[in-house]
Tab-separated table of C-alpha atoms and ligand atoms in Angstrom:
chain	number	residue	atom	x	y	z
A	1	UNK	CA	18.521	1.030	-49.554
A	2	UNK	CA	17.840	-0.595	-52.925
A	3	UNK	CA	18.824	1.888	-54.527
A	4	UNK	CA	20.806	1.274	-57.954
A	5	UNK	CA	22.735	-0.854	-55.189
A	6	UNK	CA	24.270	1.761	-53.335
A	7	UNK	CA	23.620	1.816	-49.306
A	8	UNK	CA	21.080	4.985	-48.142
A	9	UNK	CA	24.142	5.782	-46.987
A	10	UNK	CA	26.270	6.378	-49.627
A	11	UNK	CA	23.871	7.819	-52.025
A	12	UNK	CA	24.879	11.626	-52.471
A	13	UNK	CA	22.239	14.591	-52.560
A	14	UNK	CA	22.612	18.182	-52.662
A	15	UNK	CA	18.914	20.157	-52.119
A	16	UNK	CA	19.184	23.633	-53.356
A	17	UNK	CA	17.591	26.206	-51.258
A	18	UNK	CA	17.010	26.257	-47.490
A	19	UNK	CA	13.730	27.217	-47.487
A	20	UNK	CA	11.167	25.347	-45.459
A	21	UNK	CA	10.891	22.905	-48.478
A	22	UNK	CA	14.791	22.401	-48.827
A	23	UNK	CA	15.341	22.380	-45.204
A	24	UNK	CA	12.545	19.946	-44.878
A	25	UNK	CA	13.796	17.558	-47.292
A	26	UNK	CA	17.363	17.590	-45.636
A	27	UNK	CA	15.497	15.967	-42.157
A	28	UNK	CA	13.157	14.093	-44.333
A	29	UNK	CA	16.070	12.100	-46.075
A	30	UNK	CA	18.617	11.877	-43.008
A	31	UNK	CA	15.457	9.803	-41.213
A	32	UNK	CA	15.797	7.518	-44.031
A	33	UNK	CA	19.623	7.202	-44.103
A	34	UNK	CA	20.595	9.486	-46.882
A	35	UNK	CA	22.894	12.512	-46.200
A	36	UNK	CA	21.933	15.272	-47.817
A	37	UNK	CA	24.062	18.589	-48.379
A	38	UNK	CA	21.916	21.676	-48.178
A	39	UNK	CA	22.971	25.146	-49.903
A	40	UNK	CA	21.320	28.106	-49.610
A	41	UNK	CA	22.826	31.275	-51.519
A	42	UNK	CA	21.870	33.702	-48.456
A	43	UNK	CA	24.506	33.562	-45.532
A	44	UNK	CA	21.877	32.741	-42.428
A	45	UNK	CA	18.670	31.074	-42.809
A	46	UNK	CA	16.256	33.704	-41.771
A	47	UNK	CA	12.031	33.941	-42.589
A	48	UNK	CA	9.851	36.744	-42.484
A	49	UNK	CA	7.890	37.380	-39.480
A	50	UNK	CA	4.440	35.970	-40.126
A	51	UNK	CA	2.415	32.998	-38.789
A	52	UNK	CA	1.542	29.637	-40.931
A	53	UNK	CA	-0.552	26.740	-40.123
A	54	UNK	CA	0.331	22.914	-40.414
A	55	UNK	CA	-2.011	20.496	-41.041
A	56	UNK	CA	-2.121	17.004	-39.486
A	57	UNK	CA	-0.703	15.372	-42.691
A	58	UNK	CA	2.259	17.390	-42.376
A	59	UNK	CA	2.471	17.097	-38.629
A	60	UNK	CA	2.436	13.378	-38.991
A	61	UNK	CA	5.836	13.414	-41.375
A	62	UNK	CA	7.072	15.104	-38.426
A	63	UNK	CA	6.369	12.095	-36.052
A	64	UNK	CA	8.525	9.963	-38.533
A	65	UNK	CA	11.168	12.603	-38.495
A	66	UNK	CA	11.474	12.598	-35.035
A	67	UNK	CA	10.988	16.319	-34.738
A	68	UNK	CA	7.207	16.245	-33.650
A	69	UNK	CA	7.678	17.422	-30.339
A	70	UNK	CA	9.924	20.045	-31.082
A	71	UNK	CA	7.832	21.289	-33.567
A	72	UNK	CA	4.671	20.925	-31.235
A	73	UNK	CA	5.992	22.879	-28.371
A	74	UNK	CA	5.910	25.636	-30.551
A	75	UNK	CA	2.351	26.105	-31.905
A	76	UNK	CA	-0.871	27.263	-31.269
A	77	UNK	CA	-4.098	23.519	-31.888
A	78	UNK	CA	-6.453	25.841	-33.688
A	79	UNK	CA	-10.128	24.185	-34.445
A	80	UNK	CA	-11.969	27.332	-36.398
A	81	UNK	CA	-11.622	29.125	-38.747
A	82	UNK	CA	-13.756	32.411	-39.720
A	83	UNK	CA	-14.513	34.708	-42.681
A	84	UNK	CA	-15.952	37.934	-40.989
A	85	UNK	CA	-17.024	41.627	-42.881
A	86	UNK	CA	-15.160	44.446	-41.923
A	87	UNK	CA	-17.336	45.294	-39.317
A	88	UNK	CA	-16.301	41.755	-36.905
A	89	UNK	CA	-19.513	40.013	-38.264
A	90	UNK	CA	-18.977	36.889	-38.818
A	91	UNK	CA	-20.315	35.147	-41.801
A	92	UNK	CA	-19.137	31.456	-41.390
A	93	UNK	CA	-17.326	29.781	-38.458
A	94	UNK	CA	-16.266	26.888	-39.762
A	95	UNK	CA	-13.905	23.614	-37.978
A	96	UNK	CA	-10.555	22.860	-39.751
A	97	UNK	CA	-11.299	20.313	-42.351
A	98	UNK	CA	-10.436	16.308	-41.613
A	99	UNK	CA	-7.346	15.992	-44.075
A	100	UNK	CA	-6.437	12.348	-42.467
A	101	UNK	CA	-8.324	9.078	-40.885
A	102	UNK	CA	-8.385	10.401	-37.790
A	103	UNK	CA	-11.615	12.203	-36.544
A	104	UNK	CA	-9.371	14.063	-33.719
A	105	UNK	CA	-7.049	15.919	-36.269
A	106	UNK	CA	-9.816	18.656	-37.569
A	107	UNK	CA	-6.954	21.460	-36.741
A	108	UNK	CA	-3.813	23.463	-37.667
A	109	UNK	CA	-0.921	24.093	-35.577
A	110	UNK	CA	-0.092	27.550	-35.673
A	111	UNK	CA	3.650	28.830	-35.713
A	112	UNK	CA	5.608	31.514	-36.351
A	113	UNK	CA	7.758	31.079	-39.166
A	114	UNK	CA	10.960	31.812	-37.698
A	115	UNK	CA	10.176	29.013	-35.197
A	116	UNK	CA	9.764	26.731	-37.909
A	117	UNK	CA	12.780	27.059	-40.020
A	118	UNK	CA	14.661	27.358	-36.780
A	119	UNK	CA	13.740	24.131	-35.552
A	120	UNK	CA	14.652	22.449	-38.843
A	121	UNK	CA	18.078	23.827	-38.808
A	122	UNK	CA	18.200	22.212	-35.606
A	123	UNK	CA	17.768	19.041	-36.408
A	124	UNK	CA	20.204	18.697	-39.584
A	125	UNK	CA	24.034	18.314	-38.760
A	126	UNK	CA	26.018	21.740	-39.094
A	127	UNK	CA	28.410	20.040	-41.642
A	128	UNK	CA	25.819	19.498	-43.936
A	129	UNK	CA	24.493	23.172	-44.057
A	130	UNK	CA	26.379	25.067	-46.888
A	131	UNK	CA	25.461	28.965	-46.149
A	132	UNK	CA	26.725	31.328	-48.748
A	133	UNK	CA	26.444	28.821	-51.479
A	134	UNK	CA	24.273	30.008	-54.820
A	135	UNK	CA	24.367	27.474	-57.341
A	136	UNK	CA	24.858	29.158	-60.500
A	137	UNK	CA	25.862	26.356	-63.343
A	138	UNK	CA	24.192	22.101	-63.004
A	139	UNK	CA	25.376	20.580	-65.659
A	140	UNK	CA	23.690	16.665	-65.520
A	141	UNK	CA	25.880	13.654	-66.869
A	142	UNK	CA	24.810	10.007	-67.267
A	143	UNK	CA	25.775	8.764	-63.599
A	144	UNK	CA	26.234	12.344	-61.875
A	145	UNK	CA	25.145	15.639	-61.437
A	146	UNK	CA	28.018	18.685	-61.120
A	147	UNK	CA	26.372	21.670	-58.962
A	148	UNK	CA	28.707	24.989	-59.723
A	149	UNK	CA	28.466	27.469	-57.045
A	150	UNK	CA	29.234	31.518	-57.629
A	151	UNK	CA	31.838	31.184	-54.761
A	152	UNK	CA	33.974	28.924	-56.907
A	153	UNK	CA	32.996	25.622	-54.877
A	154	UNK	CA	32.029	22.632	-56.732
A	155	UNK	CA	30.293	19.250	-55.809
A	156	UNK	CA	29.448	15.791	-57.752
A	157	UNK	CA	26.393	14.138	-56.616
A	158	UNK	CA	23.617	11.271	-57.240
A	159	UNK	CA	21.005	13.573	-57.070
A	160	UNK	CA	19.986	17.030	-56.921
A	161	UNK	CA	16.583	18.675	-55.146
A	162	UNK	CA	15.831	22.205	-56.584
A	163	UNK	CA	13.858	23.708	-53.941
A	164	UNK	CA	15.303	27.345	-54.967
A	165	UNK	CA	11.147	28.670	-54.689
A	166	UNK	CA	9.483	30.333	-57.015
A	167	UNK	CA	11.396	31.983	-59.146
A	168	UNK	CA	13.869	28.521	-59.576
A	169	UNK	CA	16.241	28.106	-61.933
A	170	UNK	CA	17.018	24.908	-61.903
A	171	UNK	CA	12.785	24.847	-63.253
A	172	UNK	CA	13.844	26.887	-65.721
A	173	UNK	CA	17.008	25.260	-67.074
A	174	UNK	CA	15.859	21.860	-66.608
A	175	UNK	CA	12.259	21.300	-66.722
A	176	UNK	CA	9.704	24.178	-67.900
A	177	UNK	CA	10.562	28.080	-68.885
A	178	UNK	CA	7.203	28.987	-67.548
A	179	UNK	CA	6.859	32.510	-65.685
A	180	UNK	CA	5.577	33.434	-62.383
A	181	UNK	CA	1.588	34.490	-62.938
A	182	UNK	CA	1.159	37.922	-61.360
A	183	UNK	CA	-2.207	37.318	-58.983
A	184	UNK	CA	-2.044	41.391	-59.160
A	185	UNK	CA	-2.238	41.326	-55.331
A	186	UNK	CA	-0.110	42.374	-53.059
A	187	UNK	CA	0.507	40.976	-49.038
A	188	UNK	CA	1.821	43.227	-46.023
A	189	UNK	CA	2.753	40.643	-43.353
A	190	UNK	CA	3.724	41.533	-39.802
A	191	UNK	CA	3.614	40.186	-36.484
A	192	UNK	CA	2.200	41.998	-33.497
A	193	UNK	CA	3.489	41.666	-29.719
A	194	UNK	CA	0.938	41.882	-26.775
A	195	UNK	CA	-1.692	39.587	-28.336
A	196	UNK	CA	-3.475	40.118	-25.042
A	197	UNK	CA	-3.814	44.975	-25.653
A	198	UNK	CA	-6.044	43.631	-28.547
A	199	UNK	CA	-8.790	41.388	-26.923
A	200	UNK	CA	-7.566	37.827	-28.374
A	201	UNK	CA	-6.390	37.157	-25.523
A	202	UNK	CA	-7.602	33.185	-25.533
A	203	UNK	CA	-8.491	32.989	-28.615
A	204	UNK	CA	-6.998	30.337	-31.224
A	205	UNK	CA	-9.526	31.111	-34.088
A	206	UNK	CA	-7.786	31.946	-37.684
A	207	UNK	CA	-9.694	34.615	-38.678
A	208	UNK	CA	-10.278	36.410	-42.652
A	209	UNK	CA	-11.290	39.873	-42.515
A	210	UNK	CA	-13.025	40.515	-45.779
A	211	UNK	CA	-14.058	43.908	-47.470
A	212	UNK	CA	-14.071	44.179	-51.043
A	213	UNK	CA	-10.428	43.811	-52.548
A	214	UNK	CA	-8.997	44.255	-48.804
A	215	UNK	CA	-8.543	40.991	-46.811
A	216	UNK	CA	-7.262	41.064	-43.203
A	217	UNK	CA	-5.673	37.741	-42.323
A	218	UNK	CA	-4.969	37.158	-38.486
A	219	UNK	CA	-3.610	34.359	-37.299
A	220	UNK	CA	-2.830	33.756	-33.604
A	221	UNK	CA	0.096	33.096	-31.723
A	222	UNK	CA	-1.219	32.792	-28.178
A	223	UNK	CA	1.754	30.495	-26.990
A	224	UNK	CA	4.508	34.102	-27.684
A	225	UNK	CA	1.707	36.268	-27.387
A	226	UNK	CA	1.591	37.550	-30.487
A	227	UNK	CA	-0.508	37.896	-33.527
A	228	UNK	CA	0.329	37.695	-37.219
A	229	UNK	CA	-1.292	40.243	-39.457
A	230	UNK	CA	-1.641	40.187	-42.550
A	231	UNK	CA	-3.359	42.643	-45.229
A	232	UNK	CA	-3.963	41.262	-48.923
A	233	UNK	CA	-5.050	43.709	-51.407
A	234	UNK	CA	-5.702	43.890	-55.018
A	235	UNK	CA	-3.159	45.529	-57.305
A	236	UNK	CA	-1.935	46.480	-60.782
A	237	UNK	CA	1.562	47.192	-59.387
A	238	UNK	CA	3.843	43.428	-60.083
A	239	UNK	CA	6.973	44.521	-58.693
A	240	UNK	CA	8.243	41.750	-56.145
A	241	UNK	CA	8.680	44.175	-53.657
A	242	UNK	CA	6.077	46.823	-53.400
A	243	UNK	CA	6.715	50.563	-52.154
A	244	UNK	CA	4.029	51.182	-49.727
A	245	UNK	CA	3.243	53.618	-46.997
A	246	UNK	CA	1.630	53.131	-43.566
A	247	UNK	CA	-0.605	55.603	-44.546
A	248	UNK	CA	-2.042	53.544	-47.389
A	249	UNK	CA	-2.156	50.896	-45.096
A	250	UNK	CA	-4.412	52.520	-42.330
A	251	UNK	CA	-6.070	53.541	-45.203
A	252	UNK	CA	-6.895	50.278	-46.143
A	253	UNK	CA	-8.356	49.369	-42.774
A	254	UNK	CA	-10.291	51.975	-42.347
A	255	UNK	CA	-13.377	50.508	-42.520
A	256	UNK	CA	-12.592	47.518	-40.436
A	257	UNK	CA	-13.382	47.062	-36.568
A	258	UNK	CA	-11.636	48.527	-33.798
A	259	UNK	CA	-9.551	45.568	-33.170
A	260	UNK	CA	-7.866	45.495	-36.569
A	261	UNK	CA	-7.494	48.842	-36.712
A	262	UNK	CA	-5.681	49.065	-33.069
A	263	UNK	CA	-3.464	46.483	-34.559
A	264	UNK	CA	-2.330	48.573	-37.462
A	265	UNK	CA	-2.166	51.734	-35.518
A	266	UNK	CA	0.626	49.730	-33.900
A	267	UNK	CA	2.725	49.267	-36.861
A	268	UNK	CA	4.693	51.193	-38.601
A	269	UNK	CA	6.206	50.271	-42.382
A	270	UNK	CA	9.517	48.746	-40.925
A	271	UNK	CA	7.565	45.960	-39.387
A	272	UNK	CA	5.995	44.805	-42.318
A	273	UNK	CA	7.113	42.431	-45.178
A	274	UNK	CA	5.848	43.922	-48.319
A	275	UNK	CA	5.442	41.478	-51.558
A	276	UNK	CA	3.292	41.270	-54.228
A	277	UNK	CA	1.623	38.049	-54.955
A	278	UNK	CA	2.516	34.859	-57.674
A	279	UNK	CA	1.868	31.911	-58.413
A	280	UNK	CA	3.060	29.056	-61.309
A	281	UNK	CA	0.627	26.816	-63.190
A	282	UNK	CA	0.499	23.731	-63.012
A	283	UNK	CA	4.287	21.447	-64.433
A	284	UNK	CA	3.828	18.730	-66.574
A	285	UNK	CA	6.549	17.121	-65.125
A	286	UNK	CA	8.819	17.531	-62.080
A	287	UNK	CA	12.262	15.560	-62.870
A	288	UNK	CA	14.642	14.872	-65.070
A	289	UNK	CA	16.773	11.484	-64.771
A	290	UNK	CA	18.696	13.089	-61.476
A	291	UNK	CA	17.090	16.391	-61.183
A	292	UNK	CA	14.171	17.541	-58.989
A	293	UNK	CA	12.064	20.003	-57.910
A	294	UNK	CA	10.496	20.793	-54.914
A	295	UNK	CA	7.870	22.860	-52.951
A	296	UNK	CA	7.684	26.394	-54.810
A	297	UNK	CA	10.150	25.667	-57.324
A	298	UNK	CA	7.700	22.491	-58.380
A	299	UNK	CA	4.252	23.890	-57.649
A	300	UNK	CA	4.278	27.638	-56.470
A	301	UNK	CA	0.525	28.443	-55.359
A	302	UNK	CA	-1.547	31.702	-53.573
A	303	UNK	CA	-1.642	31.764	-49.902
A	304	UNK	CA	-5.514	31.544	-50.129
A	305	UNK	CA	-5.680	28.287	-48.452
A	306	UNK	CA	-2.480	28.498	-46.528
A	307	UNK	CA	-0.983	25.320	-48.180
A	308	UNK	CA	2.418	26.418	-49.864
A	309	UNK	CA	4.501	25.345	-46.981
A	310	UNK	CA	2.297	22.578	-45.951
A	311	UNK	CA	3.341	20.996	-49.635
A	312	UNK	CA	6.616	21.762	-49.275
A	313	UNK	CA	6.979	19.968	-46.458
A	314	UNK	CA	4.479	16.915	-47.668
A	315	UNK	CA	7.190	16.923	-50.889
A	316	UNK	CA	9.707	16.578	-48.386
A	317	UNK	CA	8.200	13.613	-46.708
A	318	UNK	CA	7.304	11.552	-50.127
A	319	UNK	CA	10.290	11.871	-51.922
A	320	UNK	CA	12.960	10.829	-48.950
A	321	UNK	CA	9.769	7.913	-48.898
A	322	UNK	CA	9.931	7.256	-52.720
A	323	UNK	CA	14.065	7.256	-52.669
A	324	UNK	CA	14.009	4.400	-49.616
A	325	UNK	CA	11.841	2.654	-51.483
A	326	UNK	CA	12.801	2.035	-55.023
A	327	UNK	CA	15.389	0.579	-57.329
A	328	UNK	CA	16.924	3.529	-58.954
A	329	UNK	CA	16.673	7.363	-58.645
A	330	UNK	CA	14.629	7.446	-61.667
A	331	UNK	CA	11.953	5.043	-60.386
A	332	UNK	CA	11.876	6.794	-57.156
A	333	UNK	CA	11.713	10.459	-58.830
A	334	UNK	CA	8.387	9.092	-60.835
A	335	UNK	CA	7.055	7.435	-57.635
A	336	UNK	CA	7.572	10.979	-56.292
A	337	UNK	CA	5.712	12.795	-58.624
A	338	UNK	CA	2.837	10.150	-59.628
A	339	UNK	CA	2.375	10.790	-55.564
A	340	UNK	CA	2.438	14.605	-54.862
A	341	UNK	CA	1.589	16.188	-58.388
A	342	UNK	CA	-2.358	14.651	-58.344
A	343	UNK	CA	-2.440	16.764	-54.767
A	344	UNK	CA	-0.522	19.598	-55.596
A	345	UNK	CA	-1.980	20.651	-58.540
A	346	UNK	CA	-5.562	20.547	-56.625
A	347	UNK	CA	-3.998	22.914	-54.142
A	348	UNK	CA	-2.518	25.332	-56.870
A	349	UNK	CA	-6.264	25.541	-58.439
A	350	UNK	CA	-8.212	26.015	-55.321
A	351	UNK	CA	-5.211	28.387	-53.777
A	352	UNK	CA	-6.461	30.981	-56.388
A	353	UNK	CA	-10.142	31.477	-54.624
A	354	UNK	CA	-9.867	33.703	-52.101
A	355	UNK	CA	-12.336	34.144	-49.883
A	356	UNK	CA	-15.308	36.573	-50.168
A	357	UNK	CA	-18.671	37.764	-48.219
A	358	UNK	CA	-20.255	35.233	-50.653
A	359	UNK	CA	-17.945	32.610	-49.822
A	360	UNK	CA	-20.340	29.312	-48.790
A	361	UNK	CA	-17.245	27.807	-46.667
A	362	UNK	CA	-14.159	28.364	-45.482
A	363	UNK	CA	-12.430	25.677	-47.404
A	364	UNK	CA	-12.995	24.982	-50.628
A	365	UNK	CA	-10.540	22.308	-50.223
A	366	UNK	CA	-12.759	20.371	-48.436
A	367	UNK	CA	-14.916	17.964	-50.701
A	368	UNK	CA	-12.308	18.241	-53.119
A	369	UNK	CA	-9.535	16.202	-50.741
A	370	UNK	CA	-11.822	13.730	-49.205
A	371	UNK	CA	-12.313	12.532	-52.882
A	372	UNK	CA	-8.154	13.047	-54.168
A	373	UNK	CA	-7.153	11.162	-50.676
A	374	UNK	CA	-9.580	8.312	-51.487
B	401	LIG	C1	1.644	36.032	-47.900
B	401	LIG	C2	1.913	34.546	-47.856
B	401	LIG	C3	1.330	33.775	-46.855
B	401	LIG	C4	1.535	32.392	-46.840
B	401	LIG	N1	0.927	31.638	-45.881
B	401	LIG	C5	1.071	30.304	-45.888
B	401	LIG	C6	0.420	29.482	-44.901
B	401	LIG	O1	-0.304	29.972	-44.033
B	401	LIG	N2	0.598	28.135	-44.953
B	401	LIG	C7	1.403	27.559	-45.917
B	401	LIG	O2	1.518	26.321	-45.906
B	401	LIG	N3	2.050	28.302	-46.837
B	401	LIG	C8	1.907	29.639	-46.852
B	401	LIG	N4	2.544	30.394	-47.782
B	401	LIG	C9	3.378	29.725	-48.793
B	401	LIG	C10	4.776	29.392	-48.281
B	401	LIG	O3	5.388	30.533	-47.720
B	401	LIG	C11	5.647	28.876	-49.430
B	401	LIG	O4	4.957	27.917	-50.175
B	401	LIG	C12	6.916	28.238	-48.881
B	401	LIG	O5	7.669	29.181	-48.144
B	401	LIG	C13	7.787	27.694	-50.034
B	401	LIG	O6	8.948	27.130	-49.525
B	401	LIG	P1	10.132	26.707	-50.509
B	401	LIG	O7	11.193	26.145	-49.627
B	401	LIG	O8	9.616	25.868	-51.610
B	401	LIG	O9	10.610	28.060	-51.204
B	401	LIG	P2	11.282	29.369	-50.559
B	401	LIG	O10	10.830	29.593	-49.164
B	401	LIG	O11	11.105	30.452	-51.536
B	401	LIG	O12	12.830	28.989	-50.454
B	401	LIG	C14	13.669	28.960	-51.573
B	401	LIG	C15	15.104	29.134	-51.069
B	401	LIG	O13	15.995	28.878	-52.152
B	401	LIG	C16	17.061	29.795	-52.072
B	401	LIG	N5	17.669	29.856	-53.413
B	401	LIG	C17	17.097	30.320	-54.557
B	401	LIG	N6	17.967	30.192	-55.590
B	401	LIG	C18	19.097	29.627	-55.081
B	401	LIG	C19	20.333	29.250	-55.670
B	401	LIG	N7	20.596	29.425	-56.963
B	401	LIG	N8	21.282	28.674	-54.873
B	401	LIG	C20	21.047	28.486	-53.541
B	401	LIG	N9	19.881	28.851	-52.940
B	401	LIG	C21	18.913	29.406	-53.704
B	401	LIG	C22	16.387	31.093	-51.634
B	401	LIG	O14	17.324	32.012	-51.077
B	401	LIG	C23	15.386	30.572	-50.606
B	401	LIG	O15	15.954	30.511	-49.302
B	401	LIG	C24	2.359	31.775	-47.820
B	401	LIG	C25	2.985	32.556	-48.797
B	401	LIG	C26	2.758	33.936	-48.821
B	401	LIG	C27	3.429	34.777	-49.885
């Protein structure tokens, strides 16, 4: 470690928010040397029951982790993905875009969230896991940064990650008062056993369901048998947490095919996690001198293209990369951002196109990151 002369070892961190960004970027550093505290102001790490997908560029951080096989024996390779009408017809089947160099890695590993997080957790020590820990008062100095946490604790470090999500405020106090952007849509997320009742039985294909302002999202979980369902609909209502009935959800499927209906027949309100949707527009700037942000808290986005953890994580990798790497916390904190903000604020623009029946291909992505990775 160059850094500002200290060993990796003795340079300090404390990552705020165990999310899969924070929890990401306490791995991501400890494979490069640096220990790095994590606090998260809930007392367990928990996520909501739902499925994600990680692309190849984030399963390759995992590689240099070490945590790639953990990770892998978890997931689902998918290759397609389809938009389909209501009615099961589909209107594109489309194979996962190539993100990376290699012509094999046109998929998405799909995982359950829980699995995820879980297997993070795993892999940082237990004495650097601080549950029960909100920070509530950072106040930066010349050579340190004092974190201030509503349980009276206190720590001094080199550097601090805010990866509190969204609605950070560490964003807020240090580096932008912008607001979370209402998309005026809300998301009912649950995950459904017996993948098998529901004829998927073998099938890995990510599929959108789309009918006007109701999207059906399903995304498979063949290896726990399970699907994750989730319905996107438009909305007026902004509150985070949206009072909904199952009712108004049949209601909203009640055009769709048998399948998806079966599926939310099977449901009732407890099983779902209810939120409406945000997002943040684009920072002009990430850091201050020992302060940055991370994953939501840097670059929230919509879960159009299913990239908000995938960035996270990607964050993760480039700035325990950029801190190995440099001379000083500030050169590594710009070598951070001059990397990931050119990507991430792509991702934030094309995460706000959902898809539709008129929708020419599944990715809009696409085109767009062959020419940003060039
Ligand atoms: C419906 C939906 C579907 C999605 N699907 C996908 C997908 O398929 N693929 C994908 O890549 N992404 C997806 N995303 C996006 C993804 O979930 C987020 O981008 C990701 O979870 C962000 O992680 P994070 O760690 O940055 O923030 P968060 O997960 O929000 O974590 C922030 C953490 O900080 C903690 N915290 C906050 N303040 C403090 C404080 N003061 N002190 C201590 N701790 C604090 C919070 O308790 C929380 O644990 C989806 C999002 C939604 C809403």
């Amino acid at each position: 470690m160059r850094l500002q002369g200290k060993a990796n070892s003795s340079l300090t961190v404390a990552i705020i928010g165990g999310g899969f960004g924070g929890a990401a970027a306490a791995v991501a550093l400890q494979s490069v040397g640096i220990k790095a505290d994590l606090y998260e102001q809930a007392t367990s790490i928990k996520e909501v029951g739902a499925g994600i997908g990680m692309r190849p560029p984030t399963c390759r951080y995992f590689k240099q982790w070490g945590i790639y096989d953990a990770i892998m024996n978890k997931t689902t390779e998918s290759y397609y993905m389809e938009i389909l009408k209501a009615n099961g017809d589909v209107i594109i089947r489309e194979q996962w875009p190539l993100l990376t160099d290699d012509e094999n890695e046109r998929w998405s590993r799909l995982i359950h969230r829980a699995d995820f997080i879980e297997t993070f957790m795993d892999h940082i020590p237990a004495e650097n896991v601080h549950l029960g820990y909100k920070a509530v008062k950072i106040i930066e100095h010349d050579d340190l940064v004092e974190v201030h946490f509503e349980n009276g604790q206190k720590v001094e470090v080199d550097l601090v990650v805010g990866a509190d999500g969204i609605r950070s405020n560490i964003r807020k106090e240090f580096i932008s008062d912008c607001e979370p952007v209402p998309a005026k849509a809300h998301a009912y997320r649950a995950v459904v056993d017996g993948m098998d009742k529901y004829g998927f039985a073998t099938d890995e294909t990510f599929r959108v369901y789309v009918d006007g302002d109701v999207m059906v999202y399903l995304l498979p979980l063949p290896h726990r048998n399970q699907i994750s369902f989730d319905v996107t609909v438009k909305s007026e209502d902004t509150s985070w947490r949206p009072d909904i009935t199952n009712e108004e959800i049949l209601d909203l499927v009640k055009n769709f095919e048998p399948r998806v209906r079966k599926i939310a027949e099977s449901l009732t309100i407890e099983d779902y996690t209810c939120r409406s949707l945000f997002d943040i527009e684009p920072l002009e700037n990430w850091s201050t001198n020992r302060i940055t942000l991370l994953g939501d808290a840097a670059h929230a986005m919509l879960h159009h293209q299913g990239s908000g953890a995938n960035m996270a994580i990607q964050d993760a990798g480039a700035l325990a990369e950029a801190l190995r790497d440099s001379d000083s916390i500030m050169e590594a904190l710009q070598k951070y951002q001059a990397e990931r903000k050119p990507i991430t604020d792509v991702y934030q623009r094309l995460s706000r196109q959902e898809p539709t029946q008129e929708s020419q291909t599944a990715f809009p992505e696409k085109a767009t990151f062959e020419k940003v990775a060039e």
